[in-house]
Structures are given as structure tokens and as C-alpha cells.
GROMACS .gro file of C-alpha atoms in nm:
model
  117
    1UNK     CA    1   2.483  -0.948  -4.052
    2UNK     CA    2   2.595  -0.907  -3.695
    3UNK     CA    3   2.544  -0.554  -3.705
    4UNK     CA    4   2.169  -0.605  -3.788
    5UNK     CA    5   2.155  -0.857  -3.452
    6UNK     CA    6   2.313  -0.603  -3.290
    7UNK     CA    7   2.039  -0.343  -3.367
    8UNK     CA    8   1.757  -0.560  -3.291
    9UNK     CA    9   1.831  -0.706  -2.991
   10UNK     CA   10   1.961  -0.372  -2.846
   11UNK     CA   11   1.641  -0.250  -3.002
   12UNK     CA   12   1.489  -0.480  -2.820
   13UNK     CA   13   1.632  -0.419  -2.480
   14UNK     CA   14   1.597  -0.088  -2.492
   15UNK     CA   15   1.198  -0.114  -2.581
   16UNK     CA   16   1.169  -0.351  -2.252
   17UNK     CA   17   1.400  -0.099  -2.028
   18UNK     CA   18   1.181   0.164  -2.154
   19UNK     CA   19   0.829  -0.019  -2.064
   20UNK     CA   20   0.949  -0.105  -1.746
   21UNK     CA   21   1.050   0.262  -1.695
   22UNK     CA   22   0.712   0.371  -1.776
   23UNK     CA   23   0.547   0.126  -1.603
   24UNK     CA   24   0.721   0.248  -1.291
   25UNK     CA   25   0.665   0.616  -1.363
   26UNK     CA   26   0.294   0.501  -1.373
   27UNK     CA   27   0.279   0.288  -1.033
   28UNK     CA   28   0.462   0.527  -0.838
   29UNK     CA   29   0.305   0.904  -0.957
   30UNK     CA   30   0.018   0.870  -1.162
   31UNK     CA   31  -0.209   0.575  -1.015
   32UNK     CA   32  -0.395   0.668  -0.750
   33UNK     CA   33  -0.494   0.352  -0.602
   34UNK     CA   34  -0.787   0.124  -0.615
   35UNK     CA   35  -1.076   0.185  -0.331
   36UNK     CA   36  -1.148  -0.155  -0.201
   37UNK     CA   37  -1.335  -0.358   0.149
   38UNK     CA   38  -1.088  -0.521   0.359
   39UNK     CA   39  -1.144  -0.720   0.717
   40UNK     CA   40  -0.873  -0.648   0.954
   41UNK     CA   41  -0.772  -0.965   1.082
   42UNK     CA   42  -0.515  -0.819   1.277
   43UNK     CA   43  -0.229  -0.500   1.349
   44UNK     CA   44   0.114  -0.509   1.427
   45UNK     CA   45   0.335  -0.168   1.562
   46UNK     CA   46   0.700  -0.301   1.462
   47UNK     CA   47   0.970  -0.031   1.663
   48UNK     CA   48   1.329  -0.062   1.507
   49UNK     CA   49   1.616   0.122   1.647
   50UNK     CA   50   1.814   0.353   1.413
   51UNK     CA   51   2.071   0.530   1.362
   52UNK     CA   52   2.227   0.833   1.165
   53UNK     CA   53   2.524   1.026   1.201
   54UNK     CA   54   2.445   1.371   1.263
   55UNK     CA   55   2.133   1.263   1.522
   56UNK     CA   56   2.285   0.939   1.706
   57UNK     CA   57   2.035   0.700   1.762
   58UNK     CA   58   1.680   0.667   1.776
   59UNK     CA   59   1.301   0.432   1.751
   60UNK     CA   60   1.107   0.455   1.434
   61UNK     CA   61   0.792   0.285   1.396
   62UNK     CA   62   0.624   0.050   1.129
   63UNK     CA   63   0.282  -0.032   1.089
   64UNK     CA   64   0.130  -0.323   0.948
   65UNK     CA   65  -0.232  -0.428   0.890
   66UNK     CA   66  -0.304  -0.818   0.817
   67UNK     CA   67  -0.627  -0.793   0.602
   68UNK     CA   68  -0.825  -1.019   0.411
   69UNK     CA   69  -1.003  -0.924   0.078
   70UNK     CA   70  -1.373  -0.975   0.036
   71UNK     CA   71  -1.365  -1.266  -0.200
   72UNK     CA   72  -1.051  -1.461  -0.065
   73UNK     CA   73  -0.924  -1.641   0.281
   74UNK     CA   74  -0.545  -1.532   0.157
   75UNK     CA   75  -0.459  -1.274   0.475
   76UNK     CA   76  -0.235  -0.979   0.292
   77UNK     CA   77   0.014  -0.735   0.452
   78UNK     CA   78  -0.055  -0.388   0.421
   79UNK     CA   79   0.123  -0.159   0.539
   80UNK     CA   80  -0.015   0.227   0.667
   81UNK     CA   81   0.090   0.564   0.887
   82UNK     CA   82   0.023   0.630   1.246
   83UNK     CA   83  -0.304   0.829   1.172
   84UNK     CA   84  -0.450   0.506   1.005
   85UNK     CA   85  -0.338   0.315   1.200
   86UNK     CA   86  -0.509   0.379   1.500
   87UNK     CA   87  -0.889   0.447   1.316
   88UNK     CA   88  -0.866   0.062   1.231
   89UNK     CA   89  -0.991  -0.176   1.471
   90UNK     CA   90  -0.882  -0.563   1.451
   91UNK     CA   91  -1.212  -0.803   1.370
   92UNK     CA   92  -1.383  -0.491   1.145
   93UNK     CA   93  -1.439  -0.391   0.796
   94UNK     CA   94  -1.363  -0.114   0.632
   95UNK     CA   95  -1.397   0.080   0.257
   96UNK     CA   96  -1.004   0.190   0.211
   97UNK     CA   97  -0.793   0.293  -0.109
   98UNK     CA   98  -0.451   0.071  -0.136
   99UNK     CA   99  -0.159   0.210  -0.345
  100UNK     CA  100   0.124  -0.043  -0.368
  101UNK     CA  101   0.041  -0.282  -0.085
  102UNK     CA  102  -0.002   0.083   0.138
  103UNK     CA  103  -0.340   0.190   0.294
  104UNK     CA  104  -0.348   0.505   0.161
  105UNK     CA  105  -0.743   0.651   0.297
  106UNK     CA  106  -0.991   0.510   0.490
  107UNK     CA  107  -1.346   0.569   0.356
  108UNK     CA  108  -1.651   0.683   0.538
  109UNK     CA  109  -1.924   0.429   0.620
  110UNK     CA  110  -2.191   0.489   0.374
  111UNK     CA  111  -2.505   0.519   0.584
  112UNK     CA  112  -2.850   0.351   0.518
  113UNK     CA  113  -3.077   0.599   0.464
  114UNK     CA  114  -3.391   0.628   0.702
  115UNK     CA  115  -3.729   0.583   0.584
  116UNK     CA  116  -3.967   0.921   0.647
  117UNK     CA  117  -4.237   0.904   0.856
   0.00000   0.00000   0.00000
């Protein structure tokens, strides 16, 4: 009898560890991210001094958007690169893609179109 607990509750861990492995396998290289409208409350440039042992020490820079979601007063943290960084303005909105709470593309405006005279 305690060899069939045995096989069903390692059974059973091993179905979770394997969900959760997929799950991550999924989030990290297969989803693309979800294209979404954010207001940019604000933007932060963090600088943190670093160091490694063949290149002594050094600056690296973090970037962080505070951003609100169309349908919620909640401000998030997003983080981005350099590039992105500076095409955001503070006070704007903007069409972007987020993959895991990272600003992956900004979109282009979508223009109205003109009426024809």
C-alpha cells in the first residue's frame, strides 16, 4: 500500500513540476506579448555601479516606465531599453506590446483618415 502512495503522489509532483516547466517554456520563448494602450504617468533612469572581475568597475542603467492601463487607476512598473525609453514622453499615451512586465515595441499612431475633397 505505501508503494501505491508513493507512485501517486510522486506522480503527482512530477505532473505539477512538469506544468510549471511548460508554463515557463511558454512565457519566456513562445508568447509574444499582448499589444495594449498605456498612459505614462511617469520615467525613472536608475544608474547602479557594477562590478566584474576581468573589467573592474563600471555604471549600468535601468529603465522604468510608471504606466497606467486604460481601464484602471492602479500605476504599474514596466520596465524597457534605452531606445524606448527615450520615444516615451511622461503625461502621453501610447499603443505598446508588454512581454513579462517589459515594453517590448512601441506602436505607430494610427492616423484618422482625411475626408476627400
Amino acid at each position: 500500500m505505501e508503494i501505491v502512495w508513493d507512485v501517486i503522489i510522486f506522480t503527482l509532483i512530477g505532473a505539477s513540476v512538469g506544468a510549471g516547466l511548460v508554463g515557463f517554456i511558454y512565457a519566456v520563448f513562445i508568447y509574444k506579448g499582448s499589444e495594449i494602450r498605456i498612459f505614462v504617468v511617469r520615467k525613472r533612469k536608475n544608474l547602479y555601479k557594477t562590478y566584474h572581475w576581468k573589467h573592474g568597475t563600471g555604471t549600468e542603467e535601468h529603465y522604468v516606465v510608471y504606466a497606467k492601463y486604460p481601464n484602471s487607476d492602479k500605476i504599474h512598473t514596466l520596465g524597457c531599453d534605452g531606445y524606448i525609453y527615450r520615444k516615451l514622453r511622461a503625461n502621453k499615451g501610447y499603443n505598446v506590446t508588454i512581454k513579462l512586465m517589459w515594453i517590448t515595441k512601441v506602436h505607430r499612431e494610427k492616423l484618422k483618415s482625411q475626408k476627400k475633397r
